[in-house]
Coordinates of N, CA and C in Angstrom, one line a residue:
Chain C
M1 N 0.9 18.5 5.8 CA 1.1 19.5 6.9 C 2.3 19.1 7.8
Q2 N 2.8 20.1 8.6 CA 4.0 19.8 9.4 C 3.6 19.8 10.9
N3 N 4.0 18.8 11.6 CA 3.8 18.7 13.0 C 5.2 18.5 13.6
G4 N 5.8 19.6 14.1 CA 7.2 19.4 14.6 C 8.1 19.1 13.4
S5 N 8.8 18.0 13.6 CA 9.7 17.6 12.5 C 9.0 16.6 11.5
H6 N 7.7 16.3 11.8 CA 7.0 15.3 10.9 C 6.2 16.0 9.8
L7 N 6.3 15.5 8.6 CA 5.5 16.0 7.5 C 4.4 14.9 7.3
I8 N 3.2 15.4 7.3 CA 2.1 14.4 7.3 C 1.2 14.8 6.0
P9 N 1.2 14.0 5.0 CA 0.4 14.3 3.8 C -1.1 14.2 4.3
A10 N -1.9 15.2 3.9 CA -3.3 15.1 4.2 C -4.0 14.0 3.5
V11 N -3.5 13.8 2.3 CA -4.0 12.7 1.4 C -3.0 11.6 1.3
Q12 N -3.2 10.5 1.9 CA -2.3 9.3 1.7 C -3.1 8.2 1.0
G13 N -2.4 7.1 0.8 CA -3.1 6.0 0.0 C -3.0 6.4 -1.5
L14 N -3.6 5.6 -2.3 CA -3.5 5.7 -3.7 C -4.2 6.9 -4.2
T15 N -3.5 7.8 -5.0 CA -4.1 8.9 -5.6 C -4.1 8.7 -7.1
I16 N -5.3 8.7 -7.7 CA -5.4 8.5 -9.1 C -5.1 9.8 -9.8
T17 N -4.0 9.9 -10.5 CA -3.5 11.1 -11.1 C -4.3 11.6 -12.3
G18 N -4.9 10.6 -13.0 CA -5.6 11.0 -14.2 C -4.7 11.6 -15.3
D19 N -3.4 11.4 -15.1 CA -2.4 11.9 -16.0 C -2.5 11.2 -17.3
T20 N -2.8 11.9 -18.4 CA -2.9 11.3 -19.7 C -1.8 11.7 -20.6
Q21 N -0.7 12.2 -20.1 CA 0.4 12.6 -20.9 C 0.9 11.3 -21.7
S22 N 1.5 11.5 -22.8 CA 2.0 10.4 -23.6 C 3.0 9.6 -22.8
G23 N 2.7 8.3 -22.7 CA 3.6 7.4 -22.0 C 3.4 7.3 -20.5
S24 N 2.6 8.2 -19.9 CA 2.4 8.1 -18.5 C 1.4 7.0 -18.1
T25 N 1.9 6.2 -17.2 CA 1.0 5.1 -16.7 C 1.0 5.0 -15.2
Y26 N 1.2 6.1 -14.5 CA 1.4 6.0 -13.1 C 0.4 6.8 -12.3
D27 N 0.0 6.2 -11.2 CA -0.7 6.8 -10.1 C 0.3 7.1 -9.0
L28 N -0.2 7.7 -7.9 CA 0.8 8.2 -6.9 C 0.4 7.8 -5.5
I29 N 1.4 7.5 -4.7 CA 1.2 7.4 -3.2 C 2.3 8.2 -2.6
V30 N 1.9 9.1 -1.7 CA 2.8 10.0 -1.0 C 2.7 9.6 0.5
G31 N 3.9 9.4 1.1 CA 4.0 9.0 2.5 C 4.5 10.0 3.4
P32 N 4.3 9.8 4.7 CA 4.8 10.8 5.7 C 6.3 10.9 5.7
G33 N 6.9 12.1 5.9 CA 8.3 12.3 5.9 C 8.7 13.2 7.1
R34 N 9.9 13.8 7.0 CA 10.4 14.6 8.1 C 11.0 15.9 7.5
A35 N 11.1 16.9 8.4 CA 11.7 18.2 8.1 C 12.8 18.5 9.1
W36 N 13.8 19.1 8.7 CA 14.9 19.5 9.6 C 15.7 20.6 9.0
S37 N 16.7 21.2 9.7 CA 17.5 22.3 9.3 C 18.9 21.9 9.2
E38 N 19.6 22.4 8.2 CA 21.1 22.2 8.2 C 21.7 23.6 8.0
N39 N 23.0 23.7 8.5 CA 23.7 25.0 8.5 C 23.8 25.6 7.1
G40 N 24.0 24.7 6.1 CA 24.1 25.2 4.7 C 22.8 25.6 4.1
D41 N 21.7 25.5 4.8 CA 20.4 26.0 4.2 C 20.1 27.4 4.5
T42 N 21.1 28.2 5.1 CA 21.0 29.6 5.2 C 21.9 30.3 4.2
G43 N 21.3 31.2 3.4 CA 22.2 31.8 2.4 C 21.5 33.2 2.0
A44 N 21.9 33.7 0.9 CA 21.5 35.0 0.5 C 19.9 35.0 0.3
A45 N 19.4 33.8 -0.1 CA 18.0 33.8 -0.3 C 17.2 33.6 1.0
G46 N 17.9 33.5 2.1 CA 17.1 33.4 3.4 C 17.5 32.1 4.1
T47 N 16.7 31.8 5.1 CA 16.9 30.6 5.9 C 15.8 29.6 5.5
F48 N 16.3 28.4 5.2 CA 15.3 27.4 4.8 C 15.4 26.2 5.7
S49 N 14.3 25.5 5.7 CA 14.3 24.1 6.3 C 14.3 23.1 5.2
R50 N 14.6 21.9 5.5 CA 14.7 20.9 4.5 C 13.7 19.8 4.7
A51 N 13.0 19.4 3.7 CA 11.9 18.4 3.8 C 12.3 17.2 2.9
S52 N 11.9 16.0 3.4 CA 12.1 14.8 2.7 C 11.0 13.9 3.0
L53 N 10.5 13.2 2.0 CA 9.4 12.3 2.1 C 9.4 11.3 1.1
P54 N 8.8 10.1 1.4 CA 8.8 9.0 0.4 C 7.6 9.1 -0.5
F55 N 7.8 8.6 -1.7 CA 6.6 8.6 -2.6 C 6.7 7.3 -3.4
A56 N 5.7 6.9 -4.0 CA 5.7 5.7 -4.9 C 4.9 6.0 -6.1
L57 N 5.4 5.6 -7.3 CA 4.7 5.6 -8.5 C 4.1 4.2 -8.7
V58 N 2.8 4.2 -8.9 CA 2.1 2.9 -9.0 C 1.6 2.7 -10.4
D59 N 2.1 1.6 -11.0 CA 1.7 1.3 -12.4 C 0.1 1.1 -12.4
R60 N -0.5 1.6 -13.5 CA -1.9 1.3 -13.7 C -2.0 -0.1 -14.4
N61 N -2.9 -0.8 -13.9 CA -3.2 -2.1 -14.6 C -2.0 -3.0 -14.6
Q62 N -1.2 -2.9 -13.6 CA 0.0 -3.8 -13.6 C 0.5 -3.9 -12.1
N63 N 1.0 -5.0 -11.8 CA 1.5 -5.3 -10.4 C 2.9 -4.7 -10.2
C64 N 3.0 -3.4 -10.1 CA 4.4 -2.9 -9.8 C 4.2 -1.5 -9.2
V65 N 5.1 -1.3 -8.2 CA 5.2 0.0 -7.5 C 6.7 0.4 -7.5
H66 N 6.9 1.6 -7.9 CA 8.3 2.1 -7.9 C 8.5 3.1 -6.7
N67 N 9.4 2.8 -5.8 CA 9.6 3.6 -4.6 C 10.7 4.6 -4.8
G68 N 10.5 5.8 -4.2 CA 11.5 6.8 -4.3 C 11.4 7.8 -3.1
G69 N 12.2 8.8 -3.2 CA 12.2 9.9 -2.2 C 12.2 11.2 -2.9
L70 N 11.7 12.2 -2.1 CA 11.6 13.6 -2.6 C 12.1 14.5 -1.6
S71 N 13.0 15.5 -1.9 CA 13.5 16.4 -0.9 C 13.6 17.8 -1.5
F72 N 13.3 18.8 -0.6 CA 13.4 20.2 -1.1 C 13.5 21.1 0.1
P73 N 14.3 22.2 0.0 CA 14.4 23.3 1.0 C 13.1 24.2 0.9
Y74 N 12.7 24.7 2.0 CA 11.5 25.6 2.0 C 11.5 26.4 3.3
N75 N 10.8 27.5 3.2 CA 10.5 28.3 4.4 C 9.1 28.9 4.3
A76 N 8.8 29.9 5.1 CA 7.4 30.3 5.1 C 6.9 31.0 3.8
A77 N 7.9 31.4 3.0 CA 7.5 32.1 1.8 C 7.9 31.5 0.5
A78 N 8.8 30.5 0.5 CA 9.3 30.1 -0.8 C 9.8 28.6 -0.7
V79 N 10.0 28.0 -1.8 CA 10.5 26.7 -1.9 C 11.5 26.6 -3.1
S80 N 12.5 25.8 -2.9 CA 13.5 25.6 -4.0 C 13.0 24.6 -5.0
I81 N 13.8 24.3 -5.9 CA 13.5 23.1 -6.8 C 13.4 21.9 -5.9
A82 N 12.7 20.9 -6.4 CA 12.6 19.6 -5.6 C 13.4 18.5 -6.3
A83 N 14.3 17.8 -5.5 CA 15.1 16.7 -6.0 C 14.3 15.4 -5.7
Y84 N 14.3 14.5 -6.7 CA 13.6 13.2 -6.5 C 14.5 12.1 -7.0
Q85 N 14.3 10.9 -6.5 CA 15.0 9.7 -6.9 C 14.2 8.5 -6.7
V86 N 14.1 7.7 -7.7 CA 13.4 6.4 -7.6 C 14.5 5.3 -7.8
T87 N 14.5 4.4 -6.8 CA 15.7 3.4 -6.8 C 15.2 2.0 -6.5
A88 N 14.0 1.7 -6.4 CA 13.5 0.4 -6.1 C 12.1 0.2 -6.6
E89 N 11.7 -1.1 -6.7 CA 10.4 -1.4 -7.2 C 10.0 -2.7 -6.6
A90 N 8.7 -3.0 -6.7 CA 8.1 -4.2 -6.2 C 7.8 -5.3 -7.3
C91 N 8.6 -5.2 -8.4 CA 8.3 -6.2 -9.4 C 9.6 -6.5 -10.1
A92 N 9.6 -7.7 -10.8 CA 10.9 -8.1 -11.4 C 11.0 -7.6 -12.8
L93 N 9.8 -7.4 -13.5 CA 9.9 -7.2 -14.9 C 10.0 -5.7 -15.3
H94 N 9.9 -4.8 -14.4 CA 9.9 -3.4 -14.8 C 10.8 -2.6 -13.8
Q95 N 12.1 -2.7 -14.0 CA 13.0 -2.1 -13.1 C 13.7 -0.9 -13.8
F96 N 13.8 0.2 -13.0 CA 14.5 1.3 -13.6 C 14.9 2.3 -12.4
D97 N 15.9 3.1 -12.7 CA 16.3 4.2 -11.8 C 15.9 5.5 -12.4
V98 N 15.4 6.4 -11.6 CA 15.0 7.7 -12.1 C 15.4 8.7 -11.1
W99 N 16.0 9.8 -11.5 CA 16.4 10.9 -10.6 C 16.4 12.2 -11.4
G100 N 16.2 13.3 -10.6 CA 16.2 14.6 -11.3 C 15.7 15.7 -10.4
Q101 N 15.5 16.9 -11.0 CA 15.0 18.0 -10.2 C 13.9 18.6 -11.0
L102 N 12.9 19.1 -10.2 CA 11.7 19.7 -10.8 C 11.4 21.0 -10.1
A103 N 10.8 21.9 -10.9 CA 10.3 23.2 -10.3 C 9.2 22.9 -9.3
A104 N 9.1 23.6 -8.2 CA 8.1 23.3 -7.3 C 7.4 24.7 -6.9
T105 N 6.2 24.6 -6.5 CA 5.5 25.8 -6.0 C 5.0 25.5 -4.6
Y106 N 4.8 26.6 -3.8 CA 4.6 26.4 -2.4 C 3.6 27.5 -1.9
D107 N 2.5 27.1 -1.3 CA 1.5 28.0 -0.8 C 1.2 27.7 0.7
A108 N 1.9 28.4 1.6 CA 1.7 28.1 3.0 C 0.3 28.5 3.4
H109 N -0.4 27.6 4.1 CA -1.7 27.9 4.5 C -2.1 26.9 5.6
G110 N -3.2 27.3 6.3 CA -3.7 26.4 7.4 C -4.3 25.1 6.8
V111 N -4.3 24.1 7.5 CA -4.9 22.8 7.0 C -6.1 22.5 7.8
P112 N -7.2 22.3 7.1 CA -8.5 21.9 7.8 C -8.3 20.6 8.6
D113 N -8.8 20.5 9.8 CA -8.7 19.3 10.6 C -7.3 18.9 10.9
A114 N -6.4 20.0 11.1 CA -5.0 19.7 11.3 C -4.8 18.8 12.6
V115 N -5.5 19.2 13.6 CA -5.3 18.4 14.9 C -5.7 16.9 14.7
A116 N -6.8 16.7 14.0 CA -7.2 15.4 13.7 C -6.2 14.6 12.9
L117 N -5.6 15.3 11.9 CA -4.5 14.6 11.1 C -3.3 14.3 12.0
E118 N -2.9 15.2 12.8 CA -1.8 15.0 13.7 C -2.1 13.8 14.6
N119 N -3.3 13.8 15.2 CA -3.6 12.7 16.1 C -3.7 11.4 15.4
A120 N -4.2 11.4 14.2 CA -4.3 10.1 13.4 C -3.0 9.6 13.1
H121 N -2.1 10.5 12.7 CA -0.7 10.0 12.4 C 0.0 9.5 13.6
A122 N -0.1 10.2 14.7 CA 0.5 9.8 16.0 C 0.0 8.4 16.4
A123 N -1.3 8.2 16.3 CA -2.0 6.9 16.6 C -1.5 5.8 15.7
E124 N -1.4 6.1 14.4 CA -0.9 5.1 13.5 C 0.5 4.7 13.8
V125 N 1.4 5.7 14.0 CA 2.8 5.3 14.4 C 2.9 4.6 15.7
G126 N 2.1 5.1 16.7 CA 2.2 4.5 18.0 C 1.7 3.0 18.0
N127 N 0.8 2.7 17.1 CA 0.2 1.3 17.1 C 0.9 0.4 16.2
R128 N 2.0 0.8 15.6 CA 2.7 -0.1 14.7 C 3.3 -1.3 15.5
M129 N 3.4 -2.4 14.8 CA 4.0 -3.6 15.3 C 5.4 -3.4 15.7
P130 N 5.9 -3.8 16.9 CA 7.3 -3.7 17.3 C 8.2 -4.3 16.2
T131 N 9.3 -3.7 16.0 CA 10.3 -4.1 14.9 C 11.6 -4.5 15.6
K132 N 12.2 -5.6 15.1 CA 13.5 -6.0 15.6 C 14.3 -6.5 14.3
P133 N 15.6 -6.5 14.4 CA 16.3 -7.1 13.3 C 16.1 -8.6 13.2
L134 N 16.2 -9.2 12.0 CA 15.9 -10.6 11.9 C 16.8 -11.5 12.7
S135 N 18.0 -11.0 13.0 CA 18.9 -11.8 13.8 C 18.3 -12.0 15.2
A136 N 17.5 -11.1 15.7 CA 16.9 -11.3 17.0 C 15.9 -12.4 17.1
L137 N 15.4 -12.9 15.9 CA 14.5 -14.0 15.9 C 15.1 -15.2 16.6
A138 N 16.4 -15.5 16.3 CA 17.0 -16.7 16.8 C 17.3 -16.5 18.3
T139 N 17.7 -15.3 18.7 CA 17.9 -15.1 20.2 C 16.7 -15.0 21.0
D140 N 15.6 -14.5 20.4 CA 14.3 -14.5 21.1 C 13.7 -15.9 21.2
H141 N 14.1 -16.8 20.3 CA 13.5 -18.2 20.3 C 14.7 -19.2 20.2
P142 N 15.5 -19.3 21.2 CA 16.7 -20.1 21.1 C 16.4 -21.6 20.9
A143 N 15.3 -22.0 21.4 CA 15.0 -23.5 21.4 C 14.4 -23.9 20.0
A144 N 14.2 -22.9 19.1 CA 13.5 -23.3 17.8 C 14.5 -23.8 16.8
G145 N 15.8 -23.7 17.0 CA 16.8 -24.2 16.1 C 16.7 -23.6 14.7
L146 N 16.6 -22.3 14.7 CA 16.4 -21.6 13.4 C 17.6 -21.4 12.6
D147 N 17.5 -21.6 11.3 CA 18.6 -21.3 10.4 C 18.3 -20.0 9.6
L148 N 18.7 -18.9 10.2 CA 18.3 -17.6 9.6 C 18.9 -17.4 8.2
A149 N 20.0 -18.1 7.9 CA 20.5 -17.9 6.5 C 19.5 -18.3 5.5
A150 N 18.7 -19.3 5.8 CA 17.7 -19.8 4.9 C 16.7 -18.7 4.5
F151 N 16.4 -17.8 5.4 CA 15.4 -16.8 5.0 C 15.9 -15.8 3.9
G152 N 17.2 -15.5 3.9 CA 17.7 -14.6 2.9 C 18.5 -15.2 1.8
S153 N 18.4 -16.5 1.6 CA 19.2 -17.2 0.6 C 18.8 -16.7 -0.8
G154 N 19.8 -16.3 -1.5 CA 19.7 -15.8 -2.9 C 19.1 -14.4 -3.0
I155 N 18.9 -13.7 -1.9 CA 18.2 -12.4 -2.0 C 19.3 -11.3 -2.0
T156 N 19.3 -10.4 -2.9 CA 20.2 -9.3 -3.0 C 19.3 -8.0 -3.1
P157 N 19.9 -6.8 -3.0 CA 19.2 -5.6 -3.2 C 18.5 -5.6 -4.5
R158 N 19.1 -6.2 -5.5 CA 18.5 -6.2 -6.9 C 17.5 -7.3 -7.1
R159 N 17.8 -8.4 -6.5 CA 16.9 -9.6 -6.7 C 16.3 -10.1 -5.4
Chain X
M1 N 15.4 -7.5 -3.9 CA 14.4 -7.6 -2.9 C 14.4 -6.3 -2.0
T2 N 13.3 -5.6 -1.9 CA 13.3 -4.4 -1.1 C 13.3 -4.7 0.4
S3 N 12.4 -5.6 0.8 CA 12.3 -5.8 2.2 C 11.7 -7.2 2.5
Y4 N 12.2 -7.9 3.5 CA 11.6 -9.1 3.9 C 11.9 -9.4 5.3
G5 N 11.1 -10.3 5.9 CA 11.2 -10.6 7.3 C 10.2 -11.6 7.8
V6 N 10.1 -11.7 9.1 CA 9.1 -12.7 9.6 C 8.4 -12.0 10.8
V7 N 7.1 -12.3 10.8 CA 6.3 -11.8 12.0 C 6.1 -13.0 12.9
C8 N 6.5 -12.8 14.1 CA 6.4 -13.9 15.1 C 6.0 -13.4 16.4
N9 N 4.9 -13.9 17.0 CA 4.5 -13.4 18.3 C 4.4 -11.9 18.5
G10 N 3.8 -11.3 17.4 CA 3.6 -9.8 17.5 C 4.8 -9.0 17.3
V11 N 5.9 -9.6 16.8 CA 7.1 -8.8 16.5 C 7.4 -8.9 15.1
N12 N 7.8 -7.8 14.4 CA 8.2 -7.8 13.0 C 9.7 -7.9 12.9
Y13 N 10.2 -9.1 12.6 CA 11.6 -9.3 12.5 C 12.1 -9.0 11.1
V14 N 12.8 -7.9 10.9 CA 13.1 -7.3 9.6 C 14.6 -7.6 9.2
A15 N 14.8 -8.3 8.1 CA 16.1 -8.5 7.6 C 16.8 -7.2 7.3
G16 N 18.1 -7.2 7.7 CA 18.9 -5.9 7.5 C 18.5 -4.8 8.4
G17 N 17.7 -5.1 9.3 CA 17.1 -4.0 10.2 C 17.8 -3.8 11.5
T18 N 18.9 -3.2 11.5 CA 19.6 -2.9 12.8 C 18.8 -1.8 13.5
S19 N 18.1 -1.0 12.7 CA 17.1 0.0 13.3 C 15.9 0.0 12.4
A20 N 14.9 0.7 12.8 CA 13.7 0.7 12.0 C 13.8 1.1 10.6
N21 N 14.8 1.9 10.3 CA 14.9 2.5 8.9 C 16.0 1.8 8.1
K22 N 16.5 0.7 8.5 CA 17.6 0.0 7.8 C 17.1 -1.2 7.1
G23 N 15.8 -1.5 7.1 CA 15.4 -2.8 6.6 C 14.9 -2.8 5.1
C24 N 14.9 -1.6 4.5 CA 14.4 -1.5 3.1 C 15.6 -1.2 2.2
Q25 N 16.0 -2.2 1.5 CA 17.2 -2.1 0.6 C 16.7 -1.6 -0.8
T26 N 17.6 -0.7 -1.4 CA 17.4 -0.2 -2.7 C 18.7 -0.4 -3.5
R27 N 18.8 -0.1 -4.7 CA 20.0 -0.3 -5.5 C 21.1 0.7 -5.0
Y28 N 20.7 1.7 -4.2 CA 21.6 2.8 -3.8 C 21.6 2.9 -2.3
G29 N 21.5 1.8 -1.6 CA 21.5 1.9 -0.1 C 20.1 1.8 0.5
A30 N 20.1 1.9 1.8 CA 18.8 1.8 2.5 C 17.8 2.9 2.2
H31 N 16.6 2.6 2.0 CA 15.6 3.6 1.8 C 15.4 4.4 3.1
A32 N 15.3 5.8 3.0 CA 15.3 6.6 4.2 C 14.0 6.5 5.0
F33 N 13.0 6.0 4.4 CA 11.7 5.9 5.2 C 11.1 4.5 5.1
C34 N 11.9 3.6 5.7 CA 11.4 2.2 5.5 C 10.0 2.0 6.1
Q35 N 9.8 2.5 7.3 CA 8.5 2.3 7.9 C 7.3 2.9 7.2
D36 N 7.6 3.9 6.3 CA 6.6 4.5 5.5 C 6.7 4.3 4.0
M37 N 7.5 3.3 3.7 CA 7.7 2.9 2.3 C 6.5 2.1 1.9
R38 N 5.8 2.5 0.9 CA 4.6 1.8 0.5 C 4.9 0.6 -0.4
L39 N 4.6 -0.6 0.1 CA 4.9 -1.8 -0.7 C 3.6 -2.6 -0.9
P40 N 2.7 -2.2 -1.8 CA 1.5 -3.0 -2.1 C 1.9 -4.4 -2.4
S41 N 1.2 -5.4 -1.9 CA 1.6 -6.8 -2.0 C 1.1 -7.4 -3.3
C42 N 0.2 -6.8 -4.0 CA -0.2 -7.2 -5.3 C -0.6 -8.7 -5.3
S43 N 0.1 -9.6 -6.0 CA -0.3 -10.9 -6.2 C -0.2 -11.7 -4.9
T44 N 0.6 -11.3 -3.9 CA 0.6 -12.0 -2.6 C -0.8 -11.8 -2.0
A45 N -1.3 -10.5 -2.0 CA -2.6 -10.3 -1.4 C -3.7 -11.1 -2.2
K46 N -3.6 -11.1 -3.5 CA -4.6 -11.9 -4.2 C -4.6 -13.4 -3.8
S47 N -3.4 -13.9 -3.7 CA -3.3 -15.3 -3.3 C -3.8 -15.5 -1.9
A48 N -3.5 -14.7 -1.0 CA -4.0 -14.8 0.4 C -5.5 -14.7 0.4
F49 N -6.0 -13.7 -0.3 CA -7.4 -13.4 -0.3 C -8.2 -14.7 -0.9
V50 N -7.7 -15.2 -1.9 CA -8.4 -16.4 -2.5 C -8.4 -17.6 -1.5
G51 N -7.2 -17.8 -0.9 CA -7.1 -18.9 0.0 C -8.0 -18.8 1.2
L52 N -8.0 -17.6 1.8 CA -8.9 -17.3 2.9 C -10.4 -17.4 2.5
S53 N -10.7 -16.8 1.3 CA -12.1 -16.8 0.9 C -12.6 -18.2 0.6
M54 N -11.7 -19.1 0.2 CA -12.1 -20.5 0.0 C -12.2 -21.2 1.3
A55 N -11.4 -20.9 2.2 CA -11.3 -21.6 3.5 C -12.7 -21.5 4.3
R56 N -13.2 -20.3 4.2 CA -14.5 -20.1 4.9 C -15.6 -20.9 4.4
P57 N -16.0 -20.9 3.1 CA -17.1 -21.8 2.7 C -16.8 -23.3 2.9
V58 N -15.5 -23.7 2.8 CA -15.1 -25.0 3.1 C -15.4 -25.3 4.6
Q59 N -15.1 -24.4 5.4 CA -15.5 -24.6 6.9 C -17.0 -24.7 7.1
D60 N -17.7 -23.9 6.3 CA -19.2 -23.9 6.5 C -19.9 -25.0 5.8
F61 N -19.4 -25.4 4.6 CA -20.2 -26.3 3.8 C -19.4 -27.6 3.4
G62 N -18.2 -27.7 3.8 CA -17.5 -29.0 3.6 C -16.5 -28.9 2.5
P63 N -15.7 -30.0 2.5 CA -14.5 -30.1 1.6 C -14.9 -30.2 0.1
G64 N -16.1 -30.4 -0.2 CA -16.5 -30.5 -1.7 C -16.6 -29.1 -2.3
V65 N -16.6 -28.0 -1.6 CA -16.8 -26.7 -2.2 C -15.8 -26.4 -3.3
P66 N -14.5 -26.6 -3.1 CA -13.6 -26.3 -4.2 C -13.9 -26.9 -5.6
N67 N -14.6 -28.1 -5.5 CA -14.8 -28.8 -6.8 C -16.2 -28.5 -7.4
L68 N -16.9 -27.6 -6.8 CA -18.2 -27.2 -7.3 C -18.1 -26.4 -8.6
D69 N -18.9 -26.6 -9.6 CA -18.9 -25.8 -10.8 C -19.5 -24.5 -10.6
L70 N -18.7 -23.5 -10.9 CA -19.2 -22.1 -10.7 C -20.4 -21.7 -11.5
K71 N -20.6 -22.4 -12.6 CA -21.7 -22.0 -13.5 C -23.0 -22.3 -12.8
G72 N -23.0 -23.2 -11.8 CA -24.2 -23.4 -11.0 C -24.6 -22.3 -10.1
Y73 N -23.8 -21.4 -9.9 CA -24.0 -20.3 -9.0 C -23.9 -18.9 -9.6
V74 N -23.3 -18.8 -10.8 CA -23.2 -17.5 -11.5 C -23.9 -17.6 -12.8
P75 N -25.1 -17.0 -13.0 CA -25.9 -17.2 -14.2 C -25.1 -16.8 -15.4
E76 N -24.3 -15.7 -15.4 CA -23.6 -15.3 -16.6 C -22.6 -16.4 -17.0
M77 N -22.1 -17.2 -16.1 CA -21.2 -18.2 -16.5 C -21.9 -19.4 -17.1
A78 N -23.1 -19.6 -16.6 CA -23.9 -20.7 -17.1 C -24.3 -20.5 -18.6
S79 N -24.5 -19.2 -18.9 CA -24.9 -18.9 -20.3 C -23.7 -18.8 -21.3
S80 N -22.5 -19.0 -20.8 CA -21.4 -18.9 -21.6 C -20.7 -20.3 -21.8
G81 N -20.4 -20.6 -23.0 CA -19.7 -21.9 -23.2 C -18.3 -22.0 -22.7
N82 N -17.8 -20.9 -22.3 CA -16.4 -20.9 -21.9 C -16.2 -21.3 -20.4
W83 N -17.3 -21.4 -19.7 CA -17.2 -21.7 -18.2 C -17.9 -23.0 -17.9
R84 N -18.0 -23.9 -18.8 CA -18.8 -25.1 -18.6 C -18.2 -26.0 -17.5
T85 N -16.9 -26.1 -17.5 CA -16.2 -27.0 -16.5 C -15.3 -26.3 -15.6
C86 N -15.6 -25.1 -15.2 CA -14.7 -24.3 -14.3 C -15.1 -24.5 -12.9
P87 N -14.3 -25.3 -12.1 CA -14.6 -25.4 -10.7 C -14.2 -24.2 -9.9
A88 N -14.6 -24.2 -8.6 CA -14.3 -23.0 -7.8 C -12.8 -22.8 -7.6
T89 N -12.0 -23.8 -7.7 CA -10.6 -23.6 -7.6 C -9.9 -24.3 -8.8
P90 N -9.9 -23.6 -9.9 CA -9.2 -24.2 -11.1 C -7.7 -24.2 -10.8
A91 N -7.0 -24.9 -11.7 CA -5.5 -25.0 -11.6 C -4.9 -23.6 -11.6
P92 N -4.0 -23.3 -10.7 CA -3.4 -22.0 -10.6 C -2.6 -21.6 -11.9
S93 N -2.7 -20.4 -12.2 CA -1.9 -19.9 -13.3 C -0.9 -18.8 -12.8
R94 N 0.2 -18.7 -13.5 CA 1.3 -17.8 -13.0 C 0.9 -16.4 -13.4
P95 N 1.0 -15.4 -12.4 CA 0.7 -14.0 -12.8 C 1.7 -13.5 -13.8
R96 N 1.2 -12.5 -14.5 CA 2.1 -11.9 -15.6 C 3.3 -11.3 -15.0
S97 N 3.2 -10.6 -13.9 CA 4.4 -10.1 -13.2 C 4.0 -10.0 -11.7
G98 N 4.5 -10.9 -11.0 CA 4.2 -11.0 -9.5 C 5.1 -10.0 -8.7
P99 N 4.7 -9.8 -7.5 CA 5.5 -9.0 -6.6 C 6.7 -9.7 -6.1
R100 N 7.6 -9.0 -5.5 CA 8.9 -9.6 -5.1 C 9.0 -9.6 -3.6

C-alpha cells in the first residue's frame, strides 16, 4: 500500500513462493520502498508516478540472499513494465548479477487494516537505532584510541 | 561485503555511511534502500544462538555442561551408535557457505 511517498508491503518477511519451475530455488522478501514523480513520466499514455522498492531472493536450503531493486511507473489505472536488478548477495559462493524487465499487472484497491499497516511501519521506522558514519565512532569516543582502518581492512564491494 | 559497522552505546556506526542510505555497497554503487535491505545473518545467527544457548545452562548448572554427552538427554541419540561420544559442544565445523 502507499502512504504518501512510502510504499509499504502488506506482507513482509520471508514469503515461500512454492515456485517449482525448473531451476528455481528462490523464496522472496519484499521491503518498503518509495514513490515519486518525474517530469518525464507524463506522456501520451497519461501521467504516472514512479515506484521503487527493494527485494531479496532467498535461496532455499542454503545460506544466501541476493539483494536487488524493482522499479515501475504506475497510476490509478495502469502500470508499465517493471525493471529489476540484483547486484549483491550475502554469500561468497553464489554471486551473480541479474537485471531485466518483466510484464506487470496492477489492480488498485483498498487495503484491509491500512491504518494499522501505516502505523506499524511508522513505528518501526521511528524506533530504529540511530545511525552514524563509521568515522563518527572515533570522534564520539576520542579517548578510545580507535584504528578505524582495521574495521574495513581487506573489504571491497565484491569481497 | 554489502554492509558492515559497529554498534556502540545504542548507535549504529555504518561503514561508508555518510547518510542512512549510503552504507550498503553493491557491485554497481550504493543500494537505494540500505535501511530496508534484508540481510539475513544465516551462520552468524546460528553461531550467536548456539553460544548464548550454551551460556545459559552453564550459568545455571556449571562449567561442566559443554562436556556432557548428549545421548544422556536425547533418547534418540542414545539408541544410535553414531552419537555415542558427542558432547554438548563438539569441535566446530566450517559451514558449507557462510554469510559475509
